[in-house]
Short mmCIF file of C-alpha atoms in Angstrom, two decimals:
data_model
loop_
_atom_site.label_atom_id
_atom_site.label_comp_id
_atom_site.label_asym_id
_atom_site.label_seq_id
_atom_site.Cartn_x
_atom_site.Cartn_y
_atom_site.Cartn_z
CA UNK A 1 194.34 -36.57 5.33
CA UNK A 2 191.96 -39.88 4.40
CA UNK A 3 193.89 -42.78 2.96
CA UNK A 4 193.67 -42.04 -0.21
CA UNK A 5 195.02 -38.94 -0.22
CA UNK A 6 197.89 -40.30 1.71
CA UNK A 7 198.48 -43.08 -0.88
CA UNK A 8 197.89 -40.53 -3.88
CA UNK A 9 200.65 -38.54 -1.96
CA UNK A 10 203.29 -41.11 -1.33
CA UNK A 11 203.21 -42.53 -5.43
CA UNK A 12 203.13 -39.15 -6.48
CA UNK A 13 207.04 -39.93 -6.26
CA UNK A 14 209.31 -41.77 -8.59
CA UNK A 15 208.13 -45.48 -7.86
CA UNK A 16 211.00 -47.47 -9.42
CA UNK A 17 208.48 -50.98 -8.14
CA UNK A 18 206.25 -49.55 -10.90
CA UNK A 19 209.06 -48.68 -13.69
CA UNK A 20 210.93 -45.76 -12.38
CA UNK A 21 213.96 -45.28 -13.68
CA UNK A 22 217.34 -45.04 -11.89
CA UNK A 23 218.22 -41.78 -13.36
CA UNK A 24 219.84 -40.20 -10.56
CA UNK A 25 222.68 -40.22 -8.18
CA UNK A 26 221.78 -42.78 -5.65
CA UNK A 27 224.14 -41.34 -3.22
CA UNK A 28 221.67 -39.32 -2.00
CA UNK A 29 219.14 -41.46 -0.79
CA UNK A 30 220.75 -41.88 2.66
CA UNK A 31 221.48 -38.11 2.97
CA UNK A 32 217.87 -37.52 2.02
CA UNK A 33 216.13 -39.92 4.56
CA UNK A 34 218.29 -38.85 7.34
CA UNK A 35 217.26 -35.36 6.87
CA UNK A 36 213.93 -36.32 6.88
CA UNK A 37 213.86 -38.40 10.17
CA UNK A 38 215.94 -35.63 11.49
CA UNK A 39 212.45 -33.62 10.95
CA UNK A 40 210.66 -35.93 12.54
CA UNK A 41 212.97 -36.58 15.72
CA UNK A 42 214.79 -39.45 14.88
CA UNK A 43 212.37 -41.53 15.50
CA UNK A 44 214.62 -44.77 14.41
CA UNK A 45 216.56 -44.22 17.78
CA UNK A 46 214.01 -45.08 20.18
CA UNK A 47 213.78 -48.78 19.49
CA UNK A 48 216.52 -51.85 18.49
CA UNK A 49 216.02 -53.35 15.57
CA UNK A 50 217.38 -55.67 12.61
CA UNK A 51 218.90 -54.74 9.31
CA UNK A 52 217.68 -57.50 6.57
CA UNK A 53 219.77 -57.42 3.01
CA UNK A 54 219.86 -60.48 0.53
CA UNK A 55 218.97 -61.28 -3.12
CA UNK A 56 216.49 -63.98 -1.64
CA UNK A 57 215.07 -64.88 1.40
CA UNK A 58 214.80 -61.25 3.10
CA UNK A 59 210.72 -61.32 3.98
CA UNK A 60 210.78 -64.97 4.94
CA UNK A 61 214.03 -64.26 7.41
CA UNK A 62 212.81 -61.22 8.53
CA UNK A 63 209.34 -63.13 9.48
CA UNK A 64 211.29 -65.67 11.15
CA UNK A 65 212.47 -63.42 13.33
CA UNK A 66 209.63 -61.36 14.32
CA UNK A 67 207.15 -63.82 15.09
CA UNK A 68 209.76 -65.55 17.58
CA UNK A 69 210.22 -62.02 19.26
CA UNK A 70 206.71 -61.72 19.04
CA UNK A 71 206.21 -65.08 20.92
CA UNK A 72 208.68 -63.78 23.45
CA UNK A 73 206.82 -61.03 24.30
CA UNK A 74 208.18 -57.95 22.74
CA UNK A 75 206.27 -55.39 21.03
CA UNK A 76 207.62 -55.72 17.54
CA UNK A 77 207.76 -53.73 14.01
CA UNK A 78 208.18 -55.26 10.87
CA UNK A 79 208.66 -53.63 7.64
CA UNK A 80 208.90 -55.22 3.79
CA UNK A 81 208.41 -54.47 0.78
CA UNK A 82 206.89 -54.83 -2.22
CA UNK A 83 203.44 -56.12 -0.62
CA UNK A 84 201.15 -58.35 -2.47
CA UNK A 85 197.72 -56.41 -2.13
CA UNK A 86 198.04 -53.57 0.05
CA UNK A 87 200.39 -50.97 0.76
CA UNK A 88 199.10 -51.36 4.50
CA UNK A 89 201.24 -54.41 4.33
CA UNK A 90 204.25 -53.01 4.28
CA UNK A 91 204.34 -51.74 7.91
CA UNK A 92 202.97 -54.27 10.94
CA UNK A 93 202.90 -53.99 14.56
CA UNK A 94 202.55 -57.35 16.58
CA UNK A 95 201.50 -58.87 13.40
CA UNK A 96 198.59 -56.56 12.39
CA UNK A 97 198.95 -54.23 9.63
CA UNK A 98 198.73 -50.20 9.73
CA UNK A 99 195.23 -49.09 9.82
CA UNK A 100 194.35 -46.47 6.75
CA UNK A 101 193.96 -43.85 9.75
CA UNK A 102 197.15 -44.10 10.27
CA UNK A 103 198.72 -44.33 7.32
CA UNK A 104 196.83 -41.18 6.87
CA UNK A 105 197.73 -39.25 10.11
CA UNK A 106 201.45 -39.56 9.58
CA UNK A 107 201.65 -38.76 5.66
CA UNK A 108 199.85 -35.60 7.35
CA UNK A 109 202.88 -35.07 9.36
CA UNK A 110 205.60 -36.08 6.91
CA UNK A 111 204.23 -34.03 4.14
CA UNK A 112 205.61 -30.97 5.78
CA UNK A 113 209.27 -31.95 6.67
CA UNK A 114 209.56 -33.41 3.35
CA UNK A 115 208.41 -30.05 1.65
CA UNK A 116 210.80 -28.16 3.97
CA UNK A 117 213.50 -30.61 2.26
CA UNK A 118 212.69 -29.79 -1.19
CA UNK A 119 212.67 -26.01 -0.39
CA UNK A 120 215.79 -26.38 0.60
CA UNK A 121 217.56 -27.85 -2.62
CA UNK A 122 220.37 -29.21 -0.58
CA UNK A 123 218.99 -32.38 -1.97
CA UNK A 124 217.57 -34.24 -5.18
CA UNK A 125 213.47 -35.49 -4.94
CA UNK A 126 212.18 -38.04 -3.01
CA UNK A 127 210.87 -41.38 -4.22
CA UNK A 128 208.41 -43.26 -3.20
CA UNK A 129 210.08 -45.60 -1.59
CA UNK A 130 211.87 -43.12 1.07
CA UNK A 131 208.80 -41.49 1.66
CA UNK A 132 207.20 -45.32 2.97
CA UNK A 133 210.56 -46.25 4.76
CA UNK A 134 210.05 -42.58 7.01
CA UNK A 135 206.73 -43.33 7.76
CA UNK A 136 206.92 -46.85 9.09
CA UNK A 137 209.92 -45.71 11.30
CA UNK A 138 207.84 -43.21 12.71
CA UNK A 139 204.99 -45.40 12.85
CA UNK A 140 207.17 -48.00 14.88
CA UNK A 141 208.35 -45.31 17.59
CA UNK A 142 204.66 -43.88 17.61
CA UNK A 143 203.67 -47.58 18.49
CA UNK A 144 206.03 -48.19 21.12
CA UNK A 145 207.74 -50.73 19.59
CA UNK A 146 210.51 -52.35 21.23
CA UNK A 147 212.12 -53.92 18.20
CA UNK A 148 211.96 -53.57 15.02
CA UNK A 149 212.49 -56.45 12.04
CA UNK A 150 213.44 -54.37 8.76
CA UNK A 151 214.23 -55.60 5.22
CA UNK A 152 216.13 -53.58 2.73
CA UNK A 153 214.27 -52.08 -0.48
CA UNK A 154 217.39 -52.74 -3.11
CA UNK A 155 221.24 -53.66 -2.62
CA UNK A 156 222.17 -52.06 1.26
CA UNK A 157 224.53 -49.86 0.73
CA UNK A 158 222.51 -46.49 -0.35
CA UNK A 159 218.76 -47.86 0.69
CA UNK A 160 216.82 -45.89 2.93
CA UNK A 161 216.93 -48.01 6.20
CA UNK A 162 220.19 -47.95 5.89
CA UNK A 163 220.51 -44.53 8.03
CA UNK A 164 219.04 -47.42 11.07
CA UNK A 165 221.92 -48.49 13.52
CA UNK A 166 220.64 -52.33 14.15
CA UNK A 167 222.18 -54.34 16.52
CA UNK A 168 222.47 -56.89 14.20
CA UNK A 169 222.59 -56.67 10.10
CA UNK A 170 221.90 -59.71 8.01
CA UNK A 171 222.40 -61.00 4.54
CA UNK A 172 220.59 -63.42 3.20
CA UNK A 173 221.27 -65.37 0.07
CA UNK A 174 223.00 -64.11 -2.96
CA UNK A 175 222.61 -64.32 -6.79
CA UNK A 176 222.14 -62.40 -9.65
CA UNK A 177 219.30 -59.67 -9.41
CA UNK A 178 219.15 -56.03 -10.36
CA UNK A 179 222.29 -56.39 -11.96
CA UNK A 180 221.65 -53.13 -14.03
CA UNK A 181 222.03 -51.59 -10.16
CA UNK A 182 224.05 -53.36 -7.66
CA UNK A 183 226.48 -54.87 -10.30
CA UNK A 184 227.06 -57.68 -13.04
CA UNK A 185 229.36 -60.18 -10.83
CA UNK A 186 227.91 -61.32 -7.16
CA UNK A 187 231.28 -60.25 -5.72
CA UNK A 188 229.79 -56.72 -6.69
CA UNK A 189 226.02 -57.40 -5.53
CA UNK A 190 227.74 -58.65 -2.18
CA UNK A 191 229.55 -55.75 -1.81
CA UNK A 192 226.89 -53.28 -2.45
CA UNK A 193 225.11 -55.51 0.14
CA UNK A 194 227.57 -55.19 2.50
CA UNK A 195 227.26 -51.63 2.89
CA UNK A 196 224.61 -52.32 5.62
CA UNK A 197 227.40 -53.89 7.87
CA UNK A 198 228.26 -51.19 10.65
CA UNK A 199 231.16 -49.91 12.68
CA UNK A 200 232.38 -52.79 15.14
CA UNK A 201 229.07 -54.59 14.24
CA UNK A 202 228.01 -58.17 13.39
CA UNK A 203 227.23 -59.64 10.19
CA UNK A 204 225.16 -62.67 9.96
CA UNK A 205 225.11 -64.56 6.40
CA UNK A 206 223.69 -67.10 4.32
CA UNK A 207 225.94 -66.38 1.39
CA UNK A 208 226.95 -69.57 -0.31
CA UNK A 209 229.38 -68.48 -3.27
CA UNK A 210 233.25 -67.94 -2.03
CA UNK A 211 233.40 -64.52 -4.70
CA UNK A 212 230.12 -62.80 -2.30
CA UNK A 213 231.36 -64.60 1.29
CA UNK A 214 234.98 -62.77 0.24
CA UNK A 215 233.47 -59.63 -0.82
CA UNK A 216 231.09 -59.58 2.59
CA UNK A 217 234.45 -60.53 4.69
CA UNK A 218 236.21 -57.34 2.58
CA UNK A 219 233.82 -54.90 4.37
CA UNK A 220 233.30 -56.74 7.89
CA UNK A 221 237.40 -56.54 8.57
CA UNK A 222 237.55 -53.23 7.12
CA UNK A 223 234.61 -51.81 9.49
CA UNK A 224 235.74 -54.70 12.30
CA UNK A 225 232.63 -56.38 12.35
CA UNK A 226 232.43 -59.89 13.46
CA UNK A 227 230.85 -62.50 10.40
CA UNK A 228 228.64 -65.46 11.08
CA UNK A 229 228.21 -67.57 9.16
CA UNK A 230 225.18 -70.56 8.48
CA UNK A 231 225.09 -73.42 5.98
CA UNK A 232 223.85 -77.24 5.12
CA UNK A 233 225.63 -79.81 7.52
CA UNK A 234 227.43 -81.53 5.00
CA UNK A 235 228.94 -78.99 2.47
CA UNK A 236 230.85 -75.98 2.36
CA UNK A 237 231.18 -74.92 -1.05
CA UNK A 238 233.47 -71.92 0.52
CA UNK A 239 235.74 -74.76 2.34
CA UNK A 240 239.16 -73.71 1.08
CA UNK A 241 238.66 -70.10 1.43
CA UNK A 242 238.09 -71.45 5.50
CA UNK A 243 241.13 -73.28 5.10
CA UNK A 244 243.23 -70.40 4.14
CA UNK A 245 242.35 -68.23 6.39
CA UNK A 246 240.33 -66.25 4.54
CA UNK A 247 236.50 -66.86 5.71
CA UNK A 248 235.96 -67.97 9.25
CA UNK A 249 234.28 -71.35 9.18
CA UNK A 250 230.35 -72.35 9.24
CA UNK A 251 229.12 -72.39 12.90
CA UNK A 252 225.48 -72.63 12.26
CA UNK A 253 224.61 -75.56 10.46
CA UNK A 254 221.04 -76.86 9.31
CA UNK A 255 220.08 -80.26 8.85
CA UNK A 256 216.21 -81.80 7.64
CA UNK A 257 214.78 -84.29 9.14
CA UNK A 258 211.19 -84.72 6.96
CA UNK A 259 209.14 -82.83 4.81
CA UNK A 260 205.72 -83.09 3.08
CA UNK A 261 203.14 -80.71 1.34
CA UNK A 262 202.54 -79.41 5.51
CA UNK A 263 205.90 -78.21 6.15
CA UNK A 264 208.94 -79.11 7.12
CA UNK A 265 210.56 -81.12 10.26
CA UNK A 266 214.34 -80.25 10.62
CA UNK A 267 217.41 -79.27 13.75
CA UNK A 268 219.66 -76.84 13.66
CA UNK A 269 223.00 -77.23 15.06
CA UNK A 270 224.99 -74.04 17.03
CA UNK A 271 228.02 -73.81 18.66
CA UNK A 272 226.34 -73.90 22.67
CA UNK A 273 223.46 -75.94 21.54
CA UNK A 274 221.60 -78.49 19.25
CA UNK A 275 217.78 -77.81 18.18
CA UNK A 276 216.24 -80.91 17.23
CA UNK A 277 212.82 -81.88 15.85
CA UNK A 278 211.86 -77.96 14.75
CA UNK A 279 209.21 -77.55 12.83
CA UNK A 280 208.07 -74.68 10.38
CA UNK A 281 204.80 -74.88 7.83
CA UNK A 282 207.05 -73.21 5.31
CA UNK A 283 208.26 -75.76 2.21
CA UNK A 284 211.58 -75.71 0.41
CA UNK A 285 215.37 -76.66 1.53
CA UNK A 286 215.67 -72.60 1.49
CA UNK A 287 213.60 -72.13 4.49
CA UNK A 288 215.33 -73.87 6.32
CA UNK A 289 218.57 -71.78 5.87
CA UNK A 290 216.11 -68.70 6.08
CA UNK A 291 215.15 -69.88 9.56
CA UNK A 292 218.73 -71.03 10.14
CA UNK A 293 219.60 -67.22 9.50
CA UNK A 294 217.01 -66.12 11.72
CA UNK A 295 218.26 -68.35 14.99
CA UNK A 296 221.66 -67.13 14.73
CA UNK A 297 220.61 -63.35 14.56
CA UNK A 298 218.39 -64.43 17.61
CA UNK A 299 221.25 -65.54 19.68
CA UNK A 300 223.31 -62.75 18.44
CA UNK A 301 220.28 -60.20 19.56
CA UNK A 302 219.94 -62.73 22.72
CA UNK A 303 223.77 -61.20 23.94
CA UNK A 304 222.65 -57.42 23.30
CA UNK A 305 219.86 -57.89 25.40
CA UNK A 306 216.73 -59.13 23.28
CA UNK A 307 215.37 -61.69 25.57
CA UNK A 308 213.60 -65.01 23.90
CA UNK A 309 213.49 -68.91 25.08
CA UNK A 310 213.49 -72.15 23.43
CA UNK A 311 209.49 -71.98 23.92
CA UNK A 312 209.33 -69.01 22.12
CA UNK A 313 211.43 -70.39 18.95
CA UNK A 314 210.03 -73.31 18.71
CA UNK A 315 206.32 -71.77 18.35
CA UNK A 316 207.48 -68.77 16.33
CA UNK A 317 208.50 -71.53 13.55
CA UNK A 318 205.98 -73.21 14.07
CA UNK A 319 203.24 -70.61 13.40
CA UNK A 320 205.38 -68.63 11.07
CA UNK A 321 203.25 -67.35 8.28
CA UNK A 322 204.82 -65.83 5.30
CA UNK A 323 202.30 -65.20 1.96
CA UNK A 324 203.54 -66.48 -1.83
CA UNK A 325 206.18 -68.72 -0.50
CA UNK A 326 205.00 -72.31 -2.01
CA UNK A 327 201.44 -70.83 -0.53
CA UNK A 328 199.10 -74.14 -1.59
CA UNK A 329 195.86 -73.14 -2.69
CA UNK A 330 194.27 -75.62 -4.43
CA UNK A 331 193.54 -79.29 -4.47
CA UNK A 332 192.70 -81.32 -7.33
CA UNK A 333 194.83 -80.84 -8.96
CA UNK A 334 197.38 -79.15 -6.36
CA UNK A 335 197.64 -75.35 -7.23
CA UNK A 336 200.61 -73.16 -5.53
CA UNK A 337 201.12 -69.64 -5.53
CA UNK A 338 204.79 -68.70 -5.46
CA UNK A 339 206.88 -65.37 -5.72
CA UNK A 340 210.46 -66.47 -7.64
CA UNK A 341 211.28 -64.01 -9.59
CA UNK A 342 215.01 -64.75 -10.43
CA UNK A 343 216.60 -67.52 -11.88
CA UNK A 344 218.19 -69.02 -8.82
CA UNK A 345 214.67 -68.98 -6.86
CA UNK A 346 213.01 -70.15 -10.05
CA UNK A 347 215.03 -73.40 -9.70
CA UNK A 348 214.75 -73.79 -6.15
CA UNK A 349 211.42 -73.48 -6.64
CA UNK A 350 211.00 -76.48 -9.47
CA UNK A 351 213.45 -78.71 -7.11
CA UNK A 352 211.30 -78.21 -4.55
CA UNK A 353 207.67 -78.88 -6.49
CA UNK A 354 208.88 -81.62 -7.71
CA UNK A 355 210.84 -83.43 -4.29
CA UNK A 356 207.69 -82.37 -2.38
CA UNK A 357 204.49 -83.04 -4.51
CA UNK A 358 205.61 -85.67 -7.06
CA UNK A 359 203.52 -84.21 -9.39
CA UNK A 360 202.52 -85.97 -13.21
CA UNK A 361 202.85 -82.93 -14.85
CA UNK A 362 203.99 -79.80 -13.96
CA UNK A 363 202.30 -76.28 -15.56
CA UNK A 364 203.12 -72.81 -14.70
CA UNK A 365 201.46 -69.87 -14.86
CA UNK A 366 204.50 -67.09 -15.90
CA UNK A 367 204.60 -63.85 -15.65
CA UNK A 368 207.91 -61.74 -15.13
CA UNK A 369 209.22 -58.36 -15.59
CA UNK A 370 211.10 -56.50 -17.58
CA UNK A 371 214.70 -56.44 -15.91
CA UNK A 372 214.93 -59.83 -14.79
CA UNK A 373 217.52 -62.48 -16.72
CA UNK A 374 215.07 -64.24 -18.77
CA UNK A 375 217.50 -66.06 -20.97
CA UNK A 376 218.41 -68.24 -17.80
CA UNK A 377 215.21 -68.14 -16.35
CA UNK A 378 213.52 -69.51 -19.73
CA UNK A 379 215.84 -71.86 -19.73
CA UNK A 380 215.87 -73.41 -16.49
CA UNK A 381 211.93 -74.31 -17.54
CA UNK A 382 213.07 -76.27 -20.23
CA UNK A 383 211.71 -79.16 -18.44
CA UNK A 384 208.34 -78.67 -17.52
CA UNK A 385 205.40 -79.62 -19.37
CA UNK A 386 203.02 -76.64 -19.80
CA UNK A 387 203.21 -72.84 -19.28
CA UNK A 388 200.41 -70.28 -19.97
CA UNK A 389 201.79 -66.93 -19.77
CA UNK A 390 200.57 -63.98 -18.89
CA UNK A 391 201.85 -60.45 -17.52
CA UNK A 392 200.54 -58.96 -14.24
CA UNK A 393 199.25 -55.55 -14.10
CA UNK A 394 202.41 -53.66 -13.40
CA UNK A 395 204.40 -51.49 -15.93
CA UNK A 396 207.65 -53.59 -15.46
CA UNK A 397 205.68 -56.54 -16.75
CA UNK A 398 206.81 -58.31 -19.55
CA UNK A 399 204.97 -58.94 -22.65
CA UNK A 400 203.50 -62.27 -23.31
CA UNK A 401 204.91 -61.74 -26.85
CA UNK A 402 208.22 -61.11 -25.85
CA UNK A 403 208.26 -64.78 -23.51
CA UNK A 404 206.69 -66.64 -26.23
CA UNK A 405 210.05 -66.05 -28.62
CA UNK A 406 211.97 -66.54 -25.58
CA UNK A 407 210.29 -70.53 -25.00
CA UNK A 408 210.30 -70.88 -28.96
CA UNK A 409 214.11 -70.04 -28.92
CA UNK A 410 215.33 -71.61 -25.73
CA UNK A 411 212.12 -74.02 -24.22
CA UNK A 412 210.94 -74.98 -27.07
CA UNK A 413 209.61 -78.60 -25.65
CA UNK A 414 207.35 -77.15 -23.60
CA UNK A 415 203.62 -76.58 -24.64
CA UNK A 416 203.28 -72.84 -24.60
CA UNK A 417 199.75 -70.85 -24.09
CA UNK A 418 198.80 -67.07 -23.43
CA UNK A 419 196.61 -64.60 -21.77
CA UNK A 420 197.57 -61.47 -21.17
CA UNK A 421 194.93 -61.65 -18.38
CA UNK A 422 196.28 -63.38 -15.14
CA UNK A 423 193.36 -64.66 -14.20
CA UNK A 424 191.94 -66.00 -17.77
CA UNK A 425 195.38 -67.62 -17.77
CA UNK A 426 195.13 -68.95 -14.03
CA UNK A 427 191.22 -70.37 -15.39
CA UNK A 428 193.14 -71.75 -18.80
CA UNK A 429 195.93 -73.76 -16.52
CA UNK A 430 193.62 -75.32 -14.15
CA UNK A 431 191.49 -76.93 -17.21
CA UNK A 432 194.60 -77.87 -18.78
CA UNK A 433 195.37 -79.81 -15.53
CA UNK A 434 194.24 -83.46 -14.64
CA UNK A 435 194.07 -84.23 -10.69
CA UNK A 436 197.46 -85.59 -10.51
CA UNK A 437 199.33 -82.48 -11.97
CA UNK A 438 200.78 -79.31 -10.21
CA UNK A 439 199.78 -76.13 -11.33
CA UNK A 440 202.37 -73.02 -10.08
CA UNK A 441 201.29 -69.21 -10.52
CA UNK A 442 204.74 -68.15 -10.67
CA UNK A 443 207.03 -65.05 -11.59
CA UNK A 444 207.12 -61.95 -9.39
CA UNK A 445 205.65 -60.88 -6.35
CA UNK A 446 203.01 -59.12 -8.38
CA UNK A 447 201.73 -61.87 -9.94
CA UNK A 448 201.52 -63.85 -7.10
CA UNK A 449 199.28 -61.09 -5.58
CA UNK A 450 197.02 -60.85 -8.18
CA UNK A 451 196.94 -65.39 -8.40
CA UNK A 452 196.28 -65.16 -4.51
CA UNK A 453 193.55 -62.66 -5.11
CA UNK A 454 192.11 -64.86 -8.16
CA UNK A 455 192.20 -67.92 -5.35
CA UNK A 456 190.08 -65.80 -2.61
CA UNK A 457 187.94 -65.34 -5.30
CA UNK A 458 187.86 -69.25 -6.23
CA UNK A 459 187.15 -70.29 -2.59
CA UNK A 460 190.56 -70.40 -1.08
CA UNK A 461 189.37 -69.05 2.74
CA UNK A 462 192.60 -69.01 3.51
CA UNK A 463 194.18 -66.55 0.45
CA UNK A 464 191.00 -64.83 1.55
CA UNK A 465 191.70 -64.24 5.25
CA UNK A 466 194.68 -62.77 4.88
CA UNK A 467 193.59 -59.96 1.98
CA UNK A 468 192.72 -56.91 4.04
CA UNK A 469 192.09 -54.82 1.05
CA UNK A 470 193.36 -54.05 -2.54
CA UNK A 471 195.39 -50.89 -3.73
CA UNK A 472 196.56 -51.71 -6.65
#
């Protein structure tokens, strides 16, 4: 089976990335995929790995993580989701993406344990998503990997790499996101979250609000897993829930030191050691949690057996690369490529534009789908100067139409433009733009694909370098 085939094959499924609905019981998911790797030979338990849940922050944490295992010698896997150009993307070995061979060669071998499934009827259909999830844990064991960095689709609770048994499962930030799904209050995201927490396990979490920490702390006691927990030096916004006994207190704590348009200097305190003067190339006060996240799931991996050293941290930050996260490229004015694609990112993502690059004026390129909150996210821009919107080439996009009432109703300050095209609208913001003003392709993940593509295209070598080919 060529590549093609293979891709024409795996999004032959329900893709709910591009507009599926969620029409059926979602129960089965788990029951599904562990018939399927059953198939296959369990592939999943011939390596360790790392469960990755969260609302924000997932990718970043979960590339954290690898490249300091990678540094440290292990053979690693990492697997995300969506990607920004390339399914290929989705599944990496020691940093290099899954050749279209391969991606090939094991659809060729899934194909028939999945058809056995369907025979069977014990069992709704696949979607796409399980179908990708099999094939990079195969892919992983078929690589000799020794440990493997994964990142939940949607939720935890009934996603497909849930049927993994990681030594360690982690859960990033939490706010509002899929809310149609996983719930309209975070104590109800948290939970469904949660559901990647396993028997006598650990739990490592970034959760800020006291509602998600209690709901995380609900499922740890009840499945006696221990909970660790990081946060900012100098606040606990969950203090008195510490106090009363009902959250054990923050033991990892992050503090920065400097940061500029390069990345960020910053030490991270733990309870057997302090890590000063780190360094990472990624911007924004949420990497550092992210990375704060990732150290304390090291030393946690660190007691199971997963050797690393200081060296190795310290140059896994350091060369940490992670694509659409405050990615600069362009000068002249300054133009940034970003993913946020809720409301809570969206303002961390202003804060940080604005702390980092002092810009005159600020102008975003928008585009956003369908099932987000726009009401808050419209209005959290409120402030900025300029937008040109567009929608990126996705079914789930929203119309421009639809974001222009939205900025008349609720942003109406702001000087408002169009193009349905992404890059006619990238083109229209940059002329808009003087030398000393920040332009920000901002949204989703898809846009930001389709901006990084339009910067390759515009001379960016680096936006270029890292695009080994376009599916979609």
């Amino acid at each position: 089976m060529n590549y093609k085939e293979a891709l024409d094959y795996i999004y032959s499924f329900t893709d709910y990335e591009r507009g599926g609905k969620y029409t059926r019981d979602r129960n089965e998911n788990i029951q599904r995929e562990a018939e399927l790797l059953r198939l296959l030979g369990n592939p999943h338990e011939q390596y360790s790995s790392t469960l990755i849940a969260g609302t924000k922050g997932k990718g970043s944490t979960a590339a954290y993580i690898e490249r300091i295992l990678r540094e440290a010698n292990l053979r690693t896997g990492l697997y995300t989701q969506p990607d920004l150009h390339t399914f290929r993307e989705r599944s990496q070995v020691n940093g290099q993406l899954i050749s279209e061979a391969e991606v090939g060669e094991l659809i060729a071998d899934i194909r028939p344990a999945v058809e056995q499934i369907q025979a069977s009827g014990r069992f709704g259909p696949f979607i796409t998503y399980e179908i990708g999830t099999a094939l990079a844990l195969l892919y992983f064991y078929r690589q000799h990997v020794q440990h493997a960095v994964l990142e939940v689709g949607l939720g935890g609770r009934l996603d497909a790499t849930n049927v993994t048994h990681p030594l360690v499962s982690v859960i990033t930030s939490i706010s509002y996101d899929h809310m149609n799904i996983l719930g309209d209050t975070l104590a109800k995201i948290a939970t469904e979250k949660a559901g990647i927490i396993k028997e006598n396990g650990i739990i490592v979490t970034s959760a800020q609000a006291p509602e998600a920490l209690l709901a995380i702390a609900t499922i740890a006691k009840q499945r006696n897993a221990r909970m660790v927990r990081i946060g900012p030096f100098d606040h606990d916004p969950a203090q008195a829930e510490v106090e009363s006994g009902q959250l054990p207190a923050v033991r990892y704590h992050y503090q920065p030191e400097a940061q500029n348009a390069g990345g960020q200097h910053f030490s991270i305190s733990t309870p057997d050691h302090h890590y000063a003067h780190l360094e990472t190339p990624l911007i924004g006060l949420h990497q550092l949690e992210n990375a704060t996240v990732a150290l304390a799931t090291l030393e946690e991996l660190r007691k199971k057996g997963i050797a690393w050293d200081e060296a190795a941290l310290r140059r896994g930050m350091v060369h940490v690369h992670w694509p659409a996260r405050i990615q600069i490229v362009g000068r002249n004015p300054t133009l940034i490529v970003d993913g946020a694609h809720n409301n809570d990112s969206l303002e961390k993502l202003l804060a940080t534009l604005r702390s980092t690059f002092s810009p005159r004026r600020l102008i975003l390129v928008l585009g956003v789908n369908k099932d987000k909150d726009l009401f808050h996210m419209i209005k959290s821009l409120a402030t900025i100067d300029s937008v040109v919107l567009t929608q990126a080439n996705n079914p789930r996009a929203t119309s421009t139409a639809e974001l222009e009432k939205l900025f008349a109703e609720y942003a109406s300050a702001v000087h408002v433009y169009s193009s349905q095209d992404s890059g006619q609208a990238l083109d229209q913001a940059v002329k808009l733009a003087e030398r000393d003003d920040l332009v920000c392709a901002t949204g989703s993940l898809y846009l930001a694909g389709e901006a990084l593509r339009w910067a390759a295209a515009h001379g960016d070598t680096t936006a270029a370098s890292e695009i080994e080919g376009v599916d979609h």
